Amino acid sequence: MDAPNLPIFENALLSEDIRRLIAERRWTALSSKRIEWIEAELIAPELVEVLLTLGSMDRVLLFRALPKDLAADVFSFLEADDRDDLLAALTDQEVTHLLEELEPDERTELLEELPG
């Protein structure tokens, strides 16, 4: 499978090392590596753009490789349909951890979007 063409941002905040690991689909290396992630809220929008360039399976694998607090920030930047797709692919335990990491307002917003 070809490496995805990751979006290039004028002021890209993701390190070249992180971008390379994503492009090469090296999820285990990404999650086990002690990467110096900068402020989650700064890179979350960029990671959302990267996430959306990937196929559905790779999206889940990248999301799982992120530190929990960063994953929660990335999740909060996703559109409702993208959130739904990601939630459907995660295990119950992963969803529980994600909900624990979300800010209370974001958690409430997500729960209000769920069908009754």
XYZ file of N, CA and C in Angstrom:
348
model
N 0.838 -1.164 0.000
C 0.000 0.000 0.000
C 0.888 1.234 0.000
N 0.567 2.224 -0.803
C 1.360 3.443 -0.895
C 1.193 4.282 0.359
N 2.236 5.032 0.687
C 2.150 5.948 1.815
C 1.204 7.080 1.452
N 0.411 7.552 2.418
C -0.519 8.632 2.125
C 0.238 9.924 1.866
N -0.361 10.778 1.065
C 0.186 12.104 0.858
C -0.335 12.986 1.976
N 0.519 13.258 2.942
C 0.094 14.055 4.077
C 0.033 15.519 3.683
N -0.955 16.235 4.197
C -1.049 17.649 3.863
C 0.170 18.403 4.369
N 0.584 19.385 3.633
C 1.717 20.215 4.026
C 1.158 21.558 4.484
N 1.513 21.949 5.667
C 1.046 23.198 6.224
C 2.175 24.207 6.208
N 1.824 25.462 5.959
C 2.828 26.512 5.902
C 3.622 26.577 7.207
N 2.924 26.496 8.319
C 3.572 26.535 9.630
C 3.381 25.201 10.332
N 3.762 24.138 9.679
C 3.546 22.787 10.211
C 4.188 22.658 11.594
N 3.413 22.128 12.528
C 3.897 21.962 13.894
C 4.343 20.534 14.179
N 3.894 19.590 13.365
C 4.316 18.207 13.562
C 5.755 18.062 13.098
N 6.548 17.392 13.904
C 7.949 17.207 13.539
C 8.043 16.303 12.307
N 9.158 16.402 11.637
C 9.407 15.565 10.465
C 9.385 14.093 10.858
N 9.896 13.794 12.046
C 9.929 12.419 12.544
C 8.511 11.859 12.683
N 7.625 12.645 13.268
C 6.238 12.209 13.437
C 5.573 12.036 12.075
N 5.762 12.990 11.179
C 5.154 12.922 9.847
C 5.655 11.683 9.097
N 6.942 11.368 9.252
C 7.513 10.196 8.578
C 6.892 8.906 9.116
N 6.776 8.798 10.433
C 6.181 7.604 11.030
C 4.732 7.419 10.575
N 4.000 8.513 10.464
C 2.617 8.432 9.981
C 2.602 8.008 8.521
N 3.423 8.643 7.701
C 3.460 8.327 6.271
C 3.843 6.873 6.027
N 4.713 6.346 6.880
C 5.155 4.957 6.737
C 4.238 3.976 7.468
N 3.194 4.495 8.086
C 2.225 3.673 8.837
C 2.913 2.850 9.926
N 3.812 3.467 10.623
C 4.540 2.790 11.699
C 3.893 3.155 13.027
N 2.685 2.627 13.245
C 1.863 3.001 14.400
C 2.506 2.568 15.717
N 3.079 1.378 15.752
C 3.701 0.905 16.977
C 4.885 1.785 17.342
N 5.685 2.121 16.361
C 6.830 3.003 16.609
C 6.356 4.371 17.084
N 5.272 4.845 16.504
C 4.734 6.148 16.884
C 4.236 6.137 18.322
N 3.529 5.077 18.700
C 2.965 5.040 20.058
C 4.009 4.713 21.120
N 5.037 3.937 20.759
C 6.028 3.548 21.760
C 7.172 4.545 21.873
N 7.347 5.355 20.879
C 8.435 6.329 20.871
C 8.113 7.457 21.841
N 9.070 7.864 22.574
C 8.892 8.989 23.504
C 9.053 10.290 22.723
N 8.023 10.608 21.983
C 8.051 11.785 21.123
C 7.744 13.017 21.953
N 8.433 14.066 21.668
C 8.146 15.342 22.323
C 6.969 15.984 21.607
N 5.766 15.658 22.075
C 4.571 16.270 21.508
C 4.462 17.675 22.093
N 4.280 18.655 21.230
C 4.086 20.010 21.742
C 2.648 20.140 22.214
N 2.281 21.295 22.687
C 0.933 21.522 23.213
C -0.130 20.886 22.326
N -0.914 20.003 22.924
C -1.913 19.239 22.181
C -2.875 20.144 21.426
N -3.315 21.226 22.061
C -4.287 22.080 21.394
C -3.695 22.817 20.190
N -2.382 22.913 20.136
C -1.741 23.560 18.982
C -1.659 22.636 17.775
N -1.377 21.352 18.022
C -1.213 20.444 16.885
C -2.458 19.639 16.566
N -3.463 19.679 17.445
C -4.679 18.894 17.201
C -5.321 19.219 15.849
N -5.484 20.494 15.480
C -6.098 20.771 14.164
C -5.279 20.198 13.003
N -3.969 20.250 13.103
C -3.121 19.690 12.050
C -3.260 18.176 12.001
N -3.324 17.543 13.162
C -3.497 16.090 13.194
C -4.855 15.671 12.645
N -5.882 16.492 12.854
C -7.195 16.199 12.262
C -7.074 16.171 10.750
N -6.400 17.149 10.178
C -6.212 17.189 8.722
C -5.461 15.959 8.233
N -4.429 15.570 8.968
C -3.669 14.368 8.605
C -4.566 13.139 8.725
N -5.290 13.052 9.823
C -6.179 11.912 10.070
C -7.181 11.742 8.930
N -7.732 12.839 8.454
C -8.759 12.782 7.413
C -8.204 12.428 6.039
N -6.877 12.469 5.875
C -6.287 12.046 4.597
C -6.098 10.531 4.546
N -6.227 9.874 5.696
C -5.980 8.437 5.790
C -7.255 7.642 5.562
N -7.101 6.389 5.164
C -8.224 5.475 5.066
C -8.768 5.179 6.453
N -9.950 4.605 6.535
C -10.611 4.430 7.830
C -9.792 3.578 8.800
N -9.176 2.500 8.350
C -8.387 1.661 9.246
C -7.157 2.415 9.757
N -6.466 3.116 8.858
C -5.288 3.879 9.269
C -5.678 5.010 10.217
N -6.861 5.595 10.034
C -7.325 6.637 10.961
C -7.389 6.092 12.379
N -7.986 4.921 12.507
C -8.134 4.303 13.823
C -6.767 3.979 14.406
N -5.875 3.441 13.594
C -4.547 3.065 14.080
C -3.750 4.288 14.518
N -3.815 5.373 13.747
C -3.137 6.605 14.148
C -3.755 7.135 15.435
N -5.073 7.167 15.504
C -5.750 7.677 16.687
C -5.340 6.884 17.928
N -5.258 5.580 17.799
C -4.849 4.728 18.924
C -3.396 4.980 19.330
N -2.570 5.408 18.401
C -1.153 5.633 18.681
C -0.903 6.954 19.407
N -1.879 7.847 19.410
C -1.700 9.158 20.039
C -1.790 9.044 21.555
N -1.045 9.908 22.263
C -1.236 9.975 23.720
C -2.701 10.320 24.022
N -3.231 9.824 25.113
C -4.657 9.967 25.407
C -5.138 11.417 25.431
N -4.369 12.319 26.027
C -4.814 13.714 26.079
C -4.826 14.346 24.690
N -3.852 13.996 23.873
C -3.815 14.507 22.505
C -4.952 13.912 21.679
N -5.221 12.626 21.855
C -6.332 11.988 21.142
C -7.647 12.677 21.477
N -7.845 13.033 22.741
C -9.074 13.729 23.139
C -9.170 15.092 22.461
N -8.055 15.813 22.373
C -8.077 17.116 21.690
C -8.357 16.950 20.204
N -7.731 15.962 19.592
C -7.985 15.697 18.166
C -9.453 15.357 17.967
N -9.982 14.506 18.810
C -11.379 14.094 18.716
C -12.314 15.299 18.794
N -12.001 16.244 19.670
C -12.876 17.408 19.840
C -12.894 18.313 18.608
N -11.868 18.220 17.750
C -11.824 19.021 16.532
C -12.517 18.343 15.345
N -12.859 17.079 15.484
C -13.506 16.358 14.375
C -14.955 16.793 14.200
N -15.439 16.740 12.963
C -16.855 16.969 12.683
C -17.651 15.778 13.202
N -18.947 15.970 13.426
C -19.808 14.944 14.030
C -19.751 13.619 13.269
N -19.825 13.652 11.941
C -19.793 12.404 11.160
C -18.466 11.671 11.328
N -17.376 12.422 11.351
C -16.058 11.804 11.531
C -15.915 11.234 12.940
N -16.484 11.934 13.923
C -16.488 11.415 15.295
C -17.241 10.089 15.360
N -18.416 10.071 14.738
C -19.241 8.853 14.748
C -18.500 7.673 14.141
N -17.849 7.915 13.000
C -17.100 6.840 12.338
C -15.973 6.325 13.230
N -15.286 7.239 13.872
C -14.185 6.845 14.744
C -14.701 6.094 15.974
N -15.754 6.583 16.581
C -16.330 5.910 17.748
C -16.769 4.489 17.414
N -17.338 4.309 16.232
C -17.808 2.984 15.824
C -16.649 1.998 15.689
N -15.455 2.509 15.395
C -14.296 1.634 15.179
C -13.506 1.362 16.459
N -13.757 2.127 17.507
C -13.012 1.959 18.750
C -13.676 0.925 19.656
N -12.881 0.333 20.525
C -13.437 -0.610 21.499
C -14.146 0.175 22.599
N -14.966 -0.520 23.383
C -15.665 0.123 24.502
C -14.677 0.747 25.478
N -13.589 0.050 25.740
C -12.584 0.567 26.662
C -11.932 1.840 26.108
N -11.643 1.866 24.814
C -11.053 3.052 24.208
C -12.018 4.232 24.267
N -13.301 3.970 24.041
C -14.307 5.040 24.117
C -14.391 5.564 25.549
N -14.347 4.666 26.519
C -14.383 5.075 27.922
C -13.210 5.985 28.251
N -12.003 5.601 27.833
C -10.819 6.436 28.074
C -10.945 7.778 27.368
N -11.463 7.760 26.165
C -11.633 8.997 25.410
C -12.591 9.935 26.140
N -13.718 9.415 26.593
C -14.697 10.239 27.312
C -14.098 10.809 28.597
N -13.251 10.031 29.254
C -12.603 10.511 30.478
C -11.657 11.673 30.197
N -11.046 11.680 29.032
C -10.073 12.715 28.689
C -10.714 13.993 28.139
N -11.950 13.904 27.659
C -12.611 15.079 27.097
C -12.959 16.079 28.194
N -12.943 17.347 27.819
C -13.417 18.389 28.723
C -14.898 18.165 28.967
N -15.407 18.530 30.141
C -16.828 18.298 30.439
C -17.787 18.865 29.385
N -17.523 20.066 28.888
C -18.400 20.657 27.863
C -18.382 19.838 26.574
N -17.195 19.369 26.181
C -17.074 18.559 24.968
C -17.758 17.210 25.154
N -17.631 16.634 26.341
C -18.279 15.361 26.637
C -19.799 15.517 26.570
N -20.316 16.605 27.144
C -21.758 16.873 27.110
C -22.236 17.050 25.680
N -21.486 17.805 24.882
C -21.844 18.025 23.478
C -21.903 16.713 22.714
N -20.916 15.868 22.933
C -20.886 14.568 22.257
C -22.082 13.713 22.667
N -22.362 13.647 23.946
C -23.465 12.836 24.423
C -24.819 13.358 23.928
N -24.938 14.667 23.762
C -26.187 15.240 23.238
C -26.390 14.885 21.770
N -25.302 14.644 21.053
C -25.396 14.289 19.629
C -25.812 12.849 19.414
N -25.681 12.013 20.441
C -26.017 10.604 20.290
C -27.523 10.427 20.109
N -27.921 9.451 19.312
C -29.353 9.215 19.140
C -29.974 8.742 20.451
N -31.227 9.173 20.677
C -31.931 8.870 21.934
C -32.453 7.538 21.969
